[in-house]
PDB file of C-alpha atoms and ligand atoms in Angstrom:
ATOM      1  CA  MET A   1      82.826 103.481 120.464  1.00  0.00           C
ATOM      2  CA  SER A   2      84.604 106.695 119.437  1.00  0.00           C
ATOM      3  CA  SER A   3      83.262 108.991 116.737  1.00  0.00           C
ATOM      4  CA  LEU A   4      84.806 109.120 113.272  1.00  0.00           C
ATOM      5  CA  LYS A   5      87.821 111.434 113.390  1.00  0.00           C
ATOM      6  CA  ALA A   6      89.889 110.631 110.289  1.00  0.00           C
ATOM      7  CA  LEU A   7      89.872 109.012 106.861  1.00  0.00           C
ATOM      8  CA  LEU A   8      93.017 107.105 105.881  1.00  0.00           C
ATOM      9  CA  TRP A   9      93.443 107.034 102.121  1.00  0.00           C
ATOM     10  CA  ASP A  10      95.438 104.545 100.120  1.00  0.00           C
ATOM     11  CA  VAL A  11      96.810 106.067  96.891  1.00  0.00           C
ATOM     12  CA  ASP A  12      97.499 103.529  94.142  1.00  0.00           C
ATOM     13  CA  GLY A  13      94.261 102.073  92.846  1.00  0.00           C
ATOM     14  CA  THR A  14      92.171 104.067  95.356  1.00  0.00           C
ATOM     15  CA  LEU A  15      92.729 107.782  94.708  1.00  0.00           C
ATOM     16  CA  ALA A  16      93.604 107.060  91.066  1.00  0.00           C
ATOM     17  CA  ASP A  17      94.076 104.084  88.765  1.00  0.00           C
ATOM     18  CA  THR A  18      97.827 104.533  88.795  1.00  0.00           C
ATOM     19  CA  GLU A  19      99.053 100.992  88.358  1.00  0.00           C
ATOM     20  CA  ARG A  20      98.366  99.929  84.764  1.00  0.00           C
ATOM     21  CA  ASP A  21      98.886 103.263  83.020  1.00  0.00           C
ATOM     22  CA  GLY A  22     101.234 104.928  85.486  1.00  0.00           C
ATOM     23  CA  HIS A  23     103.590 102.711  87.441  1.00  0.00           C
ATOM     24  CA  ARG A  24     103.664  99.909  84.863  1.00  0.00           C
ATOM     25  CA  VAL A  25     104.452 102.303  82.033  1.00  0.00           C
ATOM     26  CA  ALA A  26     107.148 104.011  84.127  1.00  0.00           C
ATOM     27  CA  PHE A  27     108.780 100.689  85.012  1.00  0.00           C
ATOM     28  CA  ASN A  28     108.893  99.698  81.321  1.00  0.00           C
ATOM     29  CA  GLN A  29     110.385 103.043  80.258  1.00  0.00           C
ATOM     30  CA  ALA A  30     113.027 102.770  82.986  1.00  0.00           C
ATOM     31  CA  PHE A  31     113.914  99.243  81.843  1.00  0.00           C
ATOM     32  CA  SER A  32     114.254 100.416  78.281  1.00  0.00           C
ATOM     33  CA  LYS A  33     116.424 103.428  79.291  1.00  0.00           C
ATOM     34  CA  ALA A  34     118.685 101.068  81.214  1.00  0.00           C
ATOM     35  CA  GLY A  35     119.056  98.870  78.115  1.00  0.00           C
ATOM     36  CA  LEU A  36     117.124  95.996  79.657  1.00  0.00           C
ATOM     37  CA  GLU A  37     114.901  93.868  77.466  1.00  0.00           C
ATOM     38  CA  TRP A  38     112.343  93.383  80.202  1.00  0.00           C
ATOM     39  CA  HIS A  39     108.711  94.212  79.485  1.00  0.00           C
ATOM     40  CA  TRP A  40     105.882  94.044  81.991  1.00  0.00           C
ATOM     41  CA  ASP A  41     102.648  93.627  80.039  1.00  0.00           C
ATOM     42  CA  VAL A  42      99.247  94.249  81.642  1.00  0.00           C
ATOM     43  CA  ALA A  43      98.743  90.597  82.619  1.00  0.00           C
ATOM     44  CA  LEU A  44     102.243  90.074  84.029  1.00  0.00           C
ATOM     45  CA  TYR A  45     101.977  93.313  86.002  1.00  0.00           C
ATOM     46  CA  GLY A  46      98.794  91.962  87.614  1.00  0.00           C
ATOM     47  CA  LYS A  47     100.813  89.016  88.923  1.00  0.00           C
ATOM     48  CA  LEU A  48     103.628  91.276  90.121  1.00  0.00           C
ATOM     49  CA  LEU A  49     101.185  93.397  92.124  1.00  0.00           C
ATOM     50  CA  LYS A  50     101.118  90.562  94.629  1.00  0.00           C
ATOM     51  CA  VAL A  51     104.235  92.243  96.035  1.00  0.00           C
ATOM     52  CA  THR A  52     103.930  95.861  97.176  1.00  0.00           C
ATOM     53  CA  GLY A  53     106.762  98.361  96.737  1.00  0.00           C
ATOM     54  CA  GLY A  54     108.484  98.999  93.415  1.00  0.00           C
ATOM     55  CA  LYS A  55     111.954  97.860  94.492  1.00  0.00           C
ATOM     56  CA  GLU A  56     110.509  94.753  96.122  1.00  0.00           C
ATOM     57  CA  ARG A  57     108.458  94.122  92.959  1.00  0.00           C
ATOM     58  CA  ILE A  58     111.555  94.222  90.709  1.00  0.00           C
ATOM     59  CA  ARG A  59     113.287  91.685  92.933  1.00  0.00           C
ATOM     60  CA  TYR A  60     110.189  89.465  92.940  1.00  0.00           C
ATOM     61  CA  TYR A  61     110.088  89.670  89.126  1.00  0.00           C
ATOM     62  CA  LEU A  62     113.695  88.523  88.885  1.00  0.00           C
ATOM     63  CA  ASP A  63     113.184  85.687  91.362  1.00  0.00           C
ATOM     64  CA  GLN A  64     109.939  84.392  89.885  1.00  0.00           C
ATOM     65  CA  PHE A  65     109.851  85.392  86.219  1.00  0.00           C
ATOM     66  CA  ASN A  66     113.430  86.041  85.076  1.00  0.00           C
ATOM     67  CA  PRO A  67     115.697  83.857  87.240  1.00  0.00           C
ATOM     68  CA  ASP A  68     118.294  83.348  84.483  1.00  0.00           C
ATOM     69  CA  TRP A  69     119.099  87.050  84.087  1.00  0.00           C
ATOM     70  CA  PRO A  70     122.757  87.502  85.128  1.00  0.00           C
ATOM     71  CA  ARG A  71     122.595  89.590  88.295  1.00  0.00           C
ATOM     72  CA  PRO A  72     125.083  92.371  89.010  1.00  0.00           C
ATOM     73  CA  GLU A  73     127.187  91.980  92.141  1.00  0.00           C
ATOM     74  CA  ASP A  74     125.399  94.846  93.863  1.00  0.00           C
ATOM     75  CA  LEU A  75     121.844  93.832  92.984  1.00  0.00           C
ATOM     76  CA  GLU A  76     120.317  96.026  95.686  1.00  0.00           C
ATOM     77  CA  GLY A  77     122.138  99.118  94.387  1.00  0.00           C
ATOM     78  CA  PHE A  78     121.193  98.239  90.823  1.00  0.00           C
ATOM     79  CA  ILE A  79     117.519  97.909  91.731  1.00  0.00           C
ATOM     80  CA  ALA A  80     117.622 101.160  93.714  1.00  0.00           C
ATOM     81  CA  GLY A  81     119.058 103.032  90.697  1.00  0.00           C
ATOM     82  CA  LEU A  82     116.507 101.543  88.335  1.00  0.00           C
ATOM     83  CA  HIS A  83     113.698 102.398  90.731  1.00  0.00           C
ATOM     84  CA  LYS A  84     114.923 105.983  91.096  1.00  0.00           C
ATOM     85  CA  GLN A  85     114.736 106.373  87.329  1.00  0.00           C
ATOM     86  CA  LYS A  86     111.264 104.802  87.306  1.00  0.00           C
ATOM     87  CA  SER A  87     110.069 107.196  90.024  1.00  0.00           C
ATOM     88  CA  GLN A  88     111.210 110.227  87.998  1.00  0.00           C
ATOM     89  CA  ILE A  89     109.373 108.931  84.921  1.00  0.00           C
ATOM     90  CA  TYR A  90     106.244 108.316  87.009  1.00  0.00           C
ATOM     91  CA  VAL A  91     106.314 111.856  88.449  1.00  0.00           C
ATOM     92  CA  ASP A  92     106.590 113.237  84.899  1.00  0.00           C
ATOM     93  CA  LEU A  93     103.641 111.093  83.736  1.00  0.00           C
ATOM     94  CA  MET A  94     101.544 112.339  86.652  1.00  0.00           C
ATOM     95  CA  ALA A  95     102.435 115.959  85.866  1.00  0.00           C
ATOM     96  CA  GLN A  96     101.150 115.444  82.296  1.00  0.00           C
ATOM     97  CA  GLY A  97      97.679 114.950  83.795  1.00  0.00           C
ATOM     98  CA  ASP A  98      97.084 111.593  82.129  1.00  0.00           C
ATOM     99  CA  ILE A  99      96.135 109.789  85.338  1.00  0.00           C
ATOM    100  CA  PRO A 100      92.803 111.152  86.620  1.00  0.00           C
ATOM    101  CA  LEU A 101      91.392 110.789  90.133  1.00  0.00           C
ATOM    102  CA  ARG A 102      88.802 108.038  90.407  1.00  0.00           C
ATOM    103  CA  PRO A 103      85.098 109.012  90.416  1.00  0.00           C
ATOM    104  CA  GLY A 104      83.922 110.449  93.720  1.00  0.00           C
ATOM    105  CA  VAL A 105      87.395 110.892  95.210  1.00  0.00           C
ATOM    106  CA  MET A 106      87.495 114.697  95.026  1.00  0.00           C
ATOM    107  CA  ARG A 107      83.875 114.943  96.182  1.00  0.00           C
ATOM    108  CA  LEU A 108      84.413 112.756  99.252  1.00  0.00           C
ATOM    109  CA  ILE A 109      87.709 114.443 100.195  1.00  0.00           C
ATOM    110  CA  ARG A 110      86.054 117.882 100.013  1.00  0.00           C
ATOM    111  CA  GLU A 111      82.992 116.709 101.914  1.00  0.00           C
ATOM    112  CA  ALA A 112      85.060 115.090 104.681  1.00  0.00           C
ATOM    113  CA  ALA A 113      87.345 118.110 105.054  1.00  0.00           C
ATOM    114  CA  ALA A 114      84.323 120.446 105.206  1.00  0.00           C
ATOM    115  CA  SER A 115      82.800 118.371 107.995  1.00  0.00           C
ATOM    116  CA  GLY A 116      85.950 118.511 110.113  1.00  0.00           C
ATOM    117  CA  ILE A 117      87.148 114.964 109.472  1.00  0.00           C
ATOM    118  CA  ARG A 118      90.931 114.765 109.339  1.00  0.00           C
ATOM    119  CA  LEU A 119      92.628 113.238 106.295  1.00  0.00           C
ATOM    120  CA  ALA A 120      95.798 111.195 105.912  1.00  0.00           C
ATOM    121  CA  ILE A 121      97.545 109.321 103.123  1.00  0.00           C
ATOM    122  CA  VAL A 122      98.668 105.760 103.912  1.00  0.00           C
ATOM    123  CA  THR A 123     100.524 104.182 101.019  1.00  0.00           C
ATOM    124  CA  THR A 124     103.354 101.954  99.961  1.00  0.00           C
ATOM    125  CA  THR A 125     104.380 104.178  97.106  1.00  0.00           C
ATOM    126  CA  THR A 126     107.376 106.561  97.047  1.00  0.00           C
ATOM    127  CA  PRO A 127     106.674 109.956  98.739  1.00  0.00           C
ATOM    128  CA  ALA A 128     107.557 111.905  95.552  1.00  0.00           C
ATOM    129  CA  ASN A 129     104.750 110.048  93.765  1.00  0.00           C
ATOM    130  CA  VAL A 130     102.238 111.215  96.371  1.00  0.00           C
ATOM    131  CA  ASP A 131     103.548 114.787  96.120  1.00  0.00           C
ATOM    132  CA  ALA A 132     103.133 114.663  92.337  1.00  0.00           C
ATOM    133  CA  LEU A 133      99.515 113.511  92.639  1.00  0.00           C
ATOM    134  CA  LEU A 134      98.626 116.070  95.308  1.00  0.00           C
ATOM    135  CA  ASP A 135     100.324 118.865  93.320  1.00  0.00           C
ATOM    136  CA  GLN A 136      98.445 117.853  90.201  1.00  0.00           C
ATOM    137  CA  TYR A 137      94.967 117.781  91.756  1.00  0.00           C
ATOM    138  CA  PHE A 138      95.131 120.026  94.847  1.00  0.00           C
ATOM    139  CA  GLY A 139      98.099 122.329  94.246  1.00  0.00           C
ATOM    140  CA  ALA A 140      99.645 123.813  97.393  1.00  0.00           C
ATOM    141  CA  GLU A 141      96.434 122.998  99.301  1.00  0.00           C
ATOM    142  CA  GLY A 142      97.212 119.256  99.085  1.00  0.00           C
ATOM    143  CA  LYS A 143      99.630 119.255 102.005  1.00  0.00           C
ATOM    144  CA  VAL A 144      97.096 121.161 104.107  1.00  0.00           C
ATOM    145  CA  ILE A 145      94.153 118.919 103.312  1.00  0.00           C
ATOM    146  CA  PHE A 146      96.180 115.788 104.067  1.00  0.00           C
ATOM    147  CA  GLU A 147      97.846 116.503 107.372  1.00  0.00           C
ATOM    148  CA  VAL A 148      99.793 113.236 107.468  1.00  0.00           C
ATOM    149  CA  ILE A 149     101.473 111.541 104.521  1.00  0.00           C
ATOM    150  CA  ALA A 150     102.645 108.057 105.374  1.00  0.00           C
ATOM    151  CA  ALA A 151     104.503 106.665 102.375  1.00  0.00           C
ATOM    152  CA  GLY A 152     107.194 104.333 101.093  1.00  0.00           C
ATOM    153  CA  ASP A 153     110.300 103.401 103.050  1.00  0.00           C
ATOM    154  CA  VAL A 154     109.373 105.349 106.197  1.00  0.00           C
ATOM    155  CA  VAL A 155     108.595 101.922 107.685  1.00  0.00           C
ATOM    156  CA  PRO A 156     110.657  98.772 107.089  1.00  0.00           C
ATOM    157  CA  ASN A 157     107.736  96.509 106.180  1.00  0.00           C
ATOM    158  CA  LYS A 158     105.288  97.511 103.471  1.00  0.00           C
ATOM    159  CA  LYS A 159     101.635  96.457 103.138  1.00  0.00           C
ATOM    160  CA  PRO A 160     100.230  93.875 103.965  1.00  0.00           C
ATOM    161  CA  ALA A 161     102.250  94.505 107.156  1.00  0.00           C
ATOM    162  CA  PRO A 162     100.399  96.917 109.482  1.00  0.00           C
ATOM    163  CA  ASP A 163     103.448  99.197 109.944  1.00  0.00           C
ATOM    164  CA  ILE A 164     102.457 102.039 107.631  1.00  0.00           C
ATOM    165  CA  TYR A 165      98.973 102.332 109.196  1.00  0.00           C
ATOM    166  CA  GLN A 166     100.511 102.235 112.675  1.00  0.00           C
ATOM    167  CA  TRP A 167     102.932 104.984 111.678  1.00  0.00           C
ATOM    168  CA  ALA A 168     100.116 107.166 110.306  1.00  0.00           C
ATOM    169  CA  LEU A 169      98.013 106.652 113.458  1.00  0.00           C
ATOM    170  CA  GLU A 170     100.962 107.678 115.637  1.00  0.00           C
ATOM    171  CA  GLN A 171     101.429 110.855 113.582  1.00  0.00           C
ATOM    172  CA  LEU A 172      97.710 111.641 113.831  1.00  0.00           C
ATOM    173  CA  ASP A 173      97.754 110.739 117.520  1.00  0.00           C
ATOM    174  CA  LEU A 174      94.491 108.859 117.076  1.00  0.00           C
ATOM    175  CA  PRO A 175      93.376 105.366 118.004  1.00  0.00           C
ATOM    176  CA  ALA A 176      92.705 103.022 115.078  1.00  0.00           C
ATOM    177  CA  THR A 177      89.066 102.818 116.187  1.00  0.00           C
ATOM    178  CA  ALA A 178      88.563 106.522 115.383  1.00  0.00           C
ATOM    179  CA  CYS A 179      89.401 106.001 111.706  1.00  0.00           C
ATOM    180  CA  VAL A 180      88.060 104.583 108.464  1.00  0.00           C
ATOM    181  CA  ALA A 181      90.456 103.296 105.791  1.00  0.00           C
ATOM    182  CA  LEU A 182      89.804 103.437 102.043  1.00  0.00           C
ATOM    183  CA  GLU A 183      91.653 100.792 100.063  1.00  0.00           C
ATOM    184  CA  ASP A 184      91.512  98.908  96.768  1.00  0.00           C
ATOM    185  CA  SER A 185      93.484  95.733  97.453  1.00  0.00           C
ATOM    186  CA  HIS A 186      93.743  92.654  99.642  1.00  0.00           C
ATOM    187  CA  ASN A 187      97.219  93.735 100.771  1.00  0.00           C
ATOM    188  CA  GLY A 188      95.903  97.156 101.770  1.00  0.00           C
ATOM    189  CA  LEU A 189      92.934  95.649 103.625  1.00  0.00           C
ATOM    190  CA  ARG A 190      95.205  93.292 105.596  1.00  0.00           C
ATOM    191  CA  SER A 191      97.488  96.178 106.497  1.00  0.00           C
ATOM    192  CA  ALA A 192      94.622  98.337 107.808  1.00  0.00           C
ATOM    193  CA  LEU A 193      92.944  95.512 109.727  1.00  0.00           C
ATOM    194  CA  GLY A 194      96.310  94.461 111.159  1.00  0.00           C
ATOM    195  CA  ALA A 195      96.758  97.947 112.604  1.00  0.00           C
ATOM    196  CA  GLY A 196      93.341  97.747 114.260  1.00  0.00           C
ATOM    197  CA  VAL A 197      91.369  99.859 111.776  1.00  0.00           C
ATOM    198  CA  LYS A 198      88.103  97.940 111.806  1.00  0.00           C
ATOM    199  CA  THR A 199      86.165  99.919 109.204  1.00  0.00           C
ATOM    200  CA  VAL A 200      87.646  99.486 105.744  1.00  0.00           C
ATOM    201  CA  LEU A 201      85.858 100.485 102.565  1.00  0.00           C
ATOM    202  CA  ILE A 202      87.097  98.893  99.348  1.00  0.00           C
ATOM    203  CA  THR A 203      86.733 100.361  95.860  1.00  0.00           C
ATOM    204  CA  LEU A 204      87.609  97.688  93.313  1.00  0.00           C
ATOM    205  CA  ASN A 205      89.658  98.120  90.171  1.00  0.00           C
ATOM    206  CA  GLU A 206      90.483  95.790  87.303  1.00  0.00           C
ATOM    207  CA  TYR A 207      93.522  94.336  89.064  1.00  0.00           C
ATOM    208  CA  THR A 208      91.872  93.726  92.439  1.00  0.00           C
ATOM    209  CA  ALA A 209      88.333  92.727  91.423  1.00  0.00           C
ATOM    210  CA  HIS A 210      88.894  89.034  92.213  1.00  0.00           C
ATOM    211  CA  GLU A 211      90.828  89.421  95.471  1.00  0.00           C
ATOM    212  CA  ASP A 212      89.639  88.260  98.887  1.00  0.00           C
ATOM    213  CA  PHE A 213      88.065  91.097 100.853  1.00  0.00           C
ATOM    214  CA  SER A 214      86.952  89.189 103.949  1.00  0.00           C
ATOM    215  CA  GLY A 215      86.838  91.602 106.853  1.00  0.00           C
ATOM    216  CA  ALA A 216      86.019  94.674 104.764  1.00  0.00           C
ATOM    217  CA  SER A 217      82.999  96.717 105.898  1.00  0.00           C
ATOM    218  CA  LEU A 218      81.837  97.379 102.362  1.00  0.00           C
ATOM    219  CA  VAL A 219      83.057  96.594  98.848  1.00  0.00           C
ATOM    220  CA  VAL A 220      81.885  98.845  95.998  1.00  0.00           C
ATOM    221  CA  ASP A 221      82.999  99.327  92.415  1.00  0.00           C
ATOM    222  CA  GLN A 222      83.798 103.022  92.980  1.00  0.00           C
ATOM    223  CA  LEU A 223      82.893 105.875  95.331  1.00  0.00           C
ATOM    224  CA  GLY A 224      80.436 107.150  92.749  1.00  0.00           C
ATOM    225  CA  GLU A 225      78.999 110.545  91.933  1.00  0.00           C
ATOM    226  CA  PRO A 226      75.359 111.673  92.039  1.00  0.00           C
ATOM    227  CA  ASN A 227      75.098 111.161  88.248  1.00  0.00           C
ATOM    228  CA  THR A 228      77.188 107.949  88.200  1.00  0.00           C
ATOM    229  CA  PRO A 229      76.103 105.884  91.206  1.00  0.00           C
ATOM    230  CA  CYS A 230      78.340 103.232  92.677  1.00  0.00           C
ATOM    231  CA  HIS A 231      77.413  99.562  92.824  1.00  0.00           C
ATOM    232  CA  LEU A 232      77.436  97.345  95.870  1.00  0.00           C
ATOM    233  CA  ILE A 233      79.687  94.291  95.519  1.00  0.00           C
ATOM    234  CA  LYS A 234      79.726  93.012  99.115  1.00  0.00           C
ATOM    235  CA  GLY A 235      78.287  94.168 102.422  1.00  0.00           C
ATOM    236  CA  GLU A 236      75.005  95.490 103.705  1.00  0.00           C
ATOM    237  CA  VAL A 237      73.691  98.972 103.284  1.00  0.00           C
ATOM    238  CA  ALA A 238      70.071 100.140 103.155  1.00  0.00           C
ATOM    239  CA  GLN A 239      70.402 102.535 100.237  1.00  0.00           C
ATOM    240  CA  LEU A 240      73.385 103.249  98.071  1.00  0.00           C
ATOM    241  CA  GLN A 241      73.819 106.129  95.646  1.00  0.00           C
ATOM    242  CA  CYS A 242      77.412 107.125  96.292  1.00  0.00           C
ATOM    243  CA  VAL A 243      79.835 106.839  99.202  1.00  0.00           C
ATOM    244  CA  ASP A 244      79.518 109.944 101.363  1.00  0.00           C
ATOM    245  CA  VAL A 245      80.457 110.981 104.897  1.00  0.00           C
ATOM    246  CA  ASP A 246      77.094 109.827 106.297  1.00  0.00           C
ATOM    247  CA  LEU A 247      77.615 106.337 104.909  1.00  0.00           C
ATOM    248  CA  LEU A 248      81.168 106.153 106.313  1.00  0.00           C
ATOM    249  CA  LYS A 249      79.867 107.265 109.745  1.00  0.00           C
ATOM    250  CA  GLN A 250      77.204 104.573 109.527  1.00  0.00           C
ATOM    251  CA  LEU A 251      79.771 101.867 108.702  1.00  0.00           C
ATOM    252  CA  HIS A 252      82.115 103.138 111.424  1.00  0.00           C
ATOM    253  CA  GLY A 253      79.279 103.168 113.966  1.00  0.00           C
ATOM    254  CA  VAL A 254      78.850  99.379 113.684  1.00  0.00           C
ATOM    255  CA  PHE A 255      81.949  98.812 115.855  1.00  0.00           C
TER     256      PHE A 255
HETATM  257  C1  XBP B   1     101.161 100.494  95.956  1.00  0.00           C
HETATM  258  C2  XBP B   1     102.414  99.838  95.637  1.00  0.00           C
HETATM  259  C3  XBP B   1     103.489 100.646  95.052  1.00  0.00           C
HETATM  260  C4  XBP B   1     103.271 101.043  93.618  1.00  0.00           C
HETATM  261  C5  XBP B   1     104.561 101.452  92.971  1.00  0.00           C
HETATM  262  O1  XBP B   1     100.421  99.702  96.902  1.00  0.00           O
HETATM  263  O2  XBP B   1     102.593  98.662  95.868  1.00  0.00           O
HETATM  264  O3  XBP B   1     104.665  99.890  95.123  1.00  0.00           O
HETATM  265  O4  XBP B   1     102.769  99.951  92.891  1.00  0.00           O
HETATM  266  O5  XBP B   1     105.154 102.510  93.658  1.00  0.00           O
HETATM  267  P1  XBP B   1      99.317 100.371  97.816  1.00  0.00           P
HETATM  268  P2  XBP B   1     106.726 102.520  93.994  1.00  0.00           P
HETATM  269  O6  XBP B   1      98.298 100.950  96.909  1.00  0.00           O
HETATM  270  O7  XBP B   1      98.727  99.240  98.602  1.00  0.00           O
HETATM  271  O8  XBP B   1      99.982 101.372  98.716  1.00  0.00           O
HETATM  272  O9  XBP B   1     107.445 102.057  92.773  1.00  0.00           O
HETATM  273  O10 XBP B   1     107.020 103.950  94.371  1.00  0.00           O
HETATM  274  O11 XBP B   1     106.921 101.580  95.153  1.00  0.00           O
HETATM  275 MG1   MG B   2      96.283 100.392  96.593  1.00  0.00          MG
END
């Protein structure tokens, strides 16, 4: 067993609740700007989250929920243009400060960095979206705190494929067994486990609360803060106030 060397952080749904009030809103504004009468309400967006990646999600929407829409000849180019517009809107929304970090995220990042644990981002989202979030909450320090940012199209297959975790591990030059992943979704969990990361901590959100988290080390509602403790959903732990470095080391030490 190797000691815990790095935390691998998912972004959407884990660092911040970005999906409902960030990505979804940005998609709808981009549709409207493009003159499309598409609208992804909160419930529909939950169904669309089955597919990771914004461009892939638009295609899935057309296939499954809007098959009669007359497709342009260059559908791929059309989707890419629409998604570019959406990404710009999302970055602007993030810069307005309307999408806060989830409870305990800043605390745990600071605690891990102070104890010499390396930090990486492992996400499906577009790199500019990660930059916008790091700029908003960490300023220039963000790129120092997170030494690897694995994001978006840098790999051909998005989560639940293991590719993005494998890519991040290569950049860190660490074995999967030296890391703990923090995720919020079934797709993210499968991706981490598939890359050999055995210790995965899940923080639930409203979209993922009913997903299957078999194989996760621990499922909690949030990381928690000393004055707002987290709640155990699944897994075994002697005492739980909030998720801290000691708890992650304990979970990692099981393997
Ligand atoms: C995140 C995603 C992303 C975002 C949208 O999944 O699937 O596609 O929803 O971002 P995860 P883009 O949290 O598992 O990484 O539009 O930039 O793809
Ligand atoms: Mg996620």
